[in-house]
Amino acid sequence: ARQNSGISLASLNAGLSFPAKKREDYLEWPEYFMAVAFLSAQRSKDPNSQVGACIVNQENKIVGIGYNGMPNGCDDDLLPWSRSADDRLDTKYPYVCHAELNAIMNKNSADVKGCSMYVALFPCNECAKLIIQAGLKEVIYLSDKYHDTPEMTASRRLLNMAGIQYRQFEPKRTQVVIDFNSINQAGMLNGATN
């Protein structure tokens, strides 16, 4: 059995000086995961829609990230990026892989069952099928701008039938700025790093 030495936390901290309190404006988990999805979207070469997705397990660990783009091994300079054309084969739609598909395929764990997906746009019906088959439990999306399209109606039907929760993300901030120069700015105290 461990004995109480009679030393209190207050006495341990006596004489120590803590010059600053922890930051209060840090990213909370939901904002962090949605920001990762948005950062991932910056990899997309699509001139119209850049969408990212981030899959997170119950321990708040990222297990998959994806963005919309052409399939591996398919030259994205030889495939169309248009949203409309006389022939559907001259549009991006028959070719592009959505962010949700790529996040599931790029998973870094054996399984994504029971995980949550953060995604910029509400998933289409094809992605809803993948989400269901992969066993994800929840979808957190930012925009539902295509809500009234048949694809999104079908998606909601499928997700509802499969018992997968979905909810719109309500950010506490409108932007997250990544400043590569910030590491070289103030924050150094007495020569200490990190």
Short mmCIF file of C-alpha atoms in Angstrom, two decimals:
data_model
loop_
_atom_site.label_atom_id
_atom_site.label_comp_id
_atom_site.label_asym_id
_atom_site.label_seq_id
_atom_site.Cartn_x
_atom_site.Cartn_y
_atom_site.Cartn_z
CA ALA A 1 0.00 0.00 0.00
CA ARG A 2 1.16 3.48 -0.84
CA GLN A 3 1.49 5.83 2.10
CA ASN A 4 0.59 9.47 2.06
CA SER A 5 3.79 11.44 2.56
CA GLY A 6 1.87 14.45 3.76
CA ILE A 7 3.15 16.56 0.86
CA SER A 8 0.40 18.54 -0.80
CA LEU A 9 0.27 19.81 -4.36
CA ALA A 10 0.33 23.34 -2.97
CA SER A 11 3.60 22.68 -1.16
CA LEU A 12 5.10 21.08 -4.27
CA ASN A 13 4.21 24.19 -6.24
CA ALA A 14 5.36 26.59 -3.54
CA GLY A 15 8.11 28.77 -4.82
CA LEU A 16 7.40 27.87 -8.45
CA SER A 17 6.35 30.66 -10.71
CA PHE A 18 3.92 30.00 -13.55
CA PRO A 19 4.17 33.09 -15.73
CA ALA A 20 1.24 32.28 -17.98
CA LYS A 21 -1.96 30.29 -18.03
CA LYS A 22 -2.79 27.85 -20.78
CA ARG A 23 -4.22 29.22 -24.00
CA GLU A 24 -7.99 29.57 -24.03
CA ASP A 25 -8.36 30.00 -27.80
CA TYR A 26 -7.07 26.55 -28.77
CA LEU A 27 -8.98 24.41 -31.27
CA GLU A 28 -11.45 22.06 -29.63
CA TRP A 29 -11.73 18.54 -31.08
CA PRO A 30 -14.67 19.18 -33.45
CA GLU A 31 -13.10 22.33 -34.90
CA TYR A 32 -9.78 20.53 -35.22
CA PHE A 33 -11.27 17.61 -37.15
CA MET A 34 -13.30 19.84 -39.47
CA ALA A 35 -10.20 22.00 -40.02
CA VAL A 36 -8.25 18.85 -40.97
CA ALA A 37 -11.00 18.02 -43.47
CA PHE A 38 -10.77 21.54 -44.92
CA LEU A 39 -6.98 21.42 -45.03
CA SER A 40 -7.15 18.09 -46.84
CA ALA A 41 -9.51 19.69 -49.37
CA GLN A 42 -6.68 22.02 -50.37
CA ARG A 43 -5.05 18.99 -52.07
CA SER A 44 -7.96 18.75 -54.52
CA LYS A 45 -7.29 19.82 -58.09
CA ASP A 46 -10.99 20.29 -58.84
CA PRO A 47 -11.43 23.89 -60.05
CA ASN A 48 -14.99 24.12 -58.70
CA SER A 49 -15.34 22.02 -55.57
CA GLN A 50 -12.65 21.23 -53.04
CA VAL A 51 -14.03 18.81 -50.46
CA GLY A 52 -12.19 17.06 -47.64
CA ALA A 53 -13.14 14.35 -45.16
CA CYS A 54 -11.62 13.23 -41.87
CA ILE A 55 -12.50 9.97 -40.10
CA VAL A 56 -12.04 9.88 -36.33
CA ASN A 57 -12.29 6.98 -33.90
CA GLN A 58 -13.79 6.97 -30.40
CA GLU A 59 -10.42 7.99 -28.92
CA ASN A 60 -10.26 11.19 -30.99
CA LYS A 61 -7.59 9.71 -33.24
CA ILE A 62 -7.66 10.41 -36.96
CA VAL A 63 -7.84 7.11 -38.84
CA GLY A 64 -8.49 8.36 -42.38
CA ILE A 65 -8.30 11.50 -44.49
CA GLY A 66 -9.39 12.12 -48.06
CA TYR A 67 -10.23 14.74 -50.65
CA ASN A 68 -11.97 14.70 -54.01
CA GLY A 69 -9.79 13.79 -56.95
CA MET A 70 -9.26 11.40 -59.82
CA PRO A 71 -8.46 7.72 -59.09
CA ASN A 72 -4.86 6.66 -58.50
CA GLY A 73 -3.00 5.96 -61.72
CA CYS A 74 -5.46 7.98 -63.82
CA ASP A 75 -3.85 11.09 -65.26
CA ASP A 76 -5.89 14.06 -64.05
CA ASP A 77 -4.58 16.08 -66.99
CA LEU A 78 -6.33 13.69 -69.38
CA LEU A 79 -9.67 13.57 -67.59
CA PRO A 80 -12.29 16.36 -67.68
CA TRP A 81 -12.91 18.69 -64.76
CA SER A 82 -16.04 20.30 -66.23
CA ARG A 83 -19.32 20.37 -64.36
CA SER A 84 -21.41 20.37 -67.51
CA ALA A 85 -21.04 19.32 -71.13
CA ASP A 86 -23.24 17.98 -73.93
CA ASP A 87 -21.90 14.51 -73.19
CA ARG A 88 -21.78 13.43 -69.52
CA LEU A 89 -18.53 11.60 -70.32
CA ASP A 90 -16.96 15.01 -70.86
CA THR A 91 -17.72 16.01 -67.25
CA LYS A 92 -15.87 15.08 -64.07
CA TYR A 93 -18.76 13.13 -62.58
CA PRO A 94 -18.18 9.66 -64.03
CA TYR A 95 -14.51 9.79 -62.99
CA VAL A 96 -13.89 11.73 -59.78
CA CYS A 97 -13.59 10.01 -56.39
CA HIS A 98 -15.31 11.86 -53.60
CA ALA A 99 -13.55 12.80 -50.37
CA GLU A 100 -15.60 10.30 -48.35
CA LEU A 101 -14.55 7.39 -50.57
CA ASN A 102 -10.91 8.43 -50.41
CA ALA A 103 -10.99 8.85 -46.62
CA ILE A 104 -12.41 5.34 -46.22
CA MET A 105 -9.92 3.87 -48.70
CA ASN A 106 -7.00 5.78 -47.12
CA LYS A 107 -7.78 4.53 -43.63
CA ASN A 108 -4.70 3.84 -41.54
CA SER A 109 -6.38 1.24 -39.35
CA ALA A 110 -7.90 -2.15 -40.06
CA ASP A 111 -11.43 -0.90 -39.52
CA VAL A 112 -13.41 2.33 -39.42
CA LYS A 113 -16.46 0.67 -37.88
CA GLY A 114 -17.97 2.88 -35.20
CA CYS A 115 -16.00 5.94 -36.28
CA SER A 116 -17.24 9.45 -37.09
CA MET A 117 -16.65 11.29 -40.35
CA TYR A 118 -16.16 15.05 -40.58
CA VAL A 119 -16.84 16.29 -44.10
CA ALA A 120 -17.29 19.69 -45.72
CA LEU A 121 -20.42 18.75 -47.70
CA PHE A 122 -23.31 16.49 -46.81
CA PRO A 123 -22.50 13.17 -48.51
CA CYS A 124 -24.21 12.15 -51.74
CA ASN A 125 -26.11 8.87 -52.07
CA GLU A 126 -23.05 7.01 -53.41
CA CYS A 127 -20.95 8.13 -50.45
CA ALA A 128 -23.81 7.30 -48.06
CA LYS A 129 -23.64 3.70 -49.33
CA LEU A 130 -19.91 3.59 -48.62
CA ILE A 131 -20.36 5.14 -45.18
CA ILE A 132 -22.99 2.52 -44.34
CA GLN A 133 -20.95 -0.39 -45.67
CA ALA A 134 -17.84 0.79 -43.82
CA GLY A 135 -19.79 0.82 -40.55
CA LEU A 136 -19.33 4.47 -39.66
CA LYS A 137 -21.71 5.60 -36.92
CA GLU A 138 -21.92 9.34 -37.52
CA VAL A 139 -21.45 12.03 -40.16
CA ILE A 140 -20.71 15.62 -39.20
CA TYR A 141 -21.00 17.94 -42.21
CA LEU A 142 -20.62 21.68 -42.65
CA SER A 143 -22.65 22.53 -45.76
CA ASP A 144 -25.87 21.01 -47.06
CA LYS A 145 -26.14 23.30 -50.08
CA TYR A 146 -27.43 20.49 -52.31
CA HIS A 147 -30.11 19.45 -49.79
CA ASP A 148 -33.00 19.34 -52.26
CA THR A 149 -31.30 17.26 -54.96
CA PRO A 150 -32.43 13.65 -55.51
CA GLU A 151 -28.95 12.40 -54.53
CA MET A 152 -29.12 14.08 -51.13
CA THR A 153 -32.70 12.95 -50.54
CA ALA A 154 -31.64 9.37 -51.31
CA SER A 155 -28.61 9.81 -49.06
CA ARG A 156 -30.75 10.87 -46.08
CA ARG A 157 -33.12 7.95 -46.71
CA LEU A 158 -30.24 5.48 -46.70
CA LEU A 159 -28.53 6.96 -43.64
CA ASN A 160 -31.83 7.03 -41.74
CA MET A 161 -32.62 3.42 -42.63
CA ALA A 162 -29.14 2.31 -41.54
CA GLY A 163 -29.43 4.24 -38.26
CA ILE A 164 -26.42 6.44 -38.98
CA GLN A 165 -26.58 9.78 -37.23
CA TYR A 166 -25.80 12.94 -39.13
CA ARG A 167 -25.66 16.50 -37.95
CA GLN A 168 -24.61 19.86 -39.24
CA PHE A 169 -21.43 21.23 -37.77
CA GLU A 170 -21.80 24.58 -36.02
CA PRO A 171 -18.36 26.15 -35.86
CA LYS A 172 -17.40 28.37 -32.95
CA ARG A 173 -15.17 30.33 -35.33
CA THR A 174 -15.48 31.12 -39.02
CA GLN A 175 -11.87 30.46 -39.90
CA VAL A 176 -8.72 28.75 -38.79
CA VAL A 177 -5.55 30.44 -40.02
CA ILE A 178 -2.41 28.44 -40.60
CA ASP A 179 0.55 30.75 -40.45
CA PHE A 180 3.81 28.92 -41.15
CA ASN A 181 5.67 31.96 -39.83
CA SER A 182 4.06 31.83 -36.39
CA ILE A 183 6.65 29.34 -35.11
CA ASN A 184 9.31 32.05 -35.46
CA GLN A 185 7.35 34.66 -33.53
CA ALA A 186 6.98 35.40 -29.82
CA GLY A 187 6.53 32.56 -27.42
CA MET A 188 10.15 31.87 -26.57
CA LEU A 189 10.72 32.19 -22.83
CA ASN A 190 14.23 32.28 -21.44
CA GLY A 191 15.57 30.32 -24.40
CA ALA A 192 13.13 27.42 -23.89
CA THR A 193 11.51 25.78 -26.89
CA ASN A 194 8.03 24.36 -27.41
#
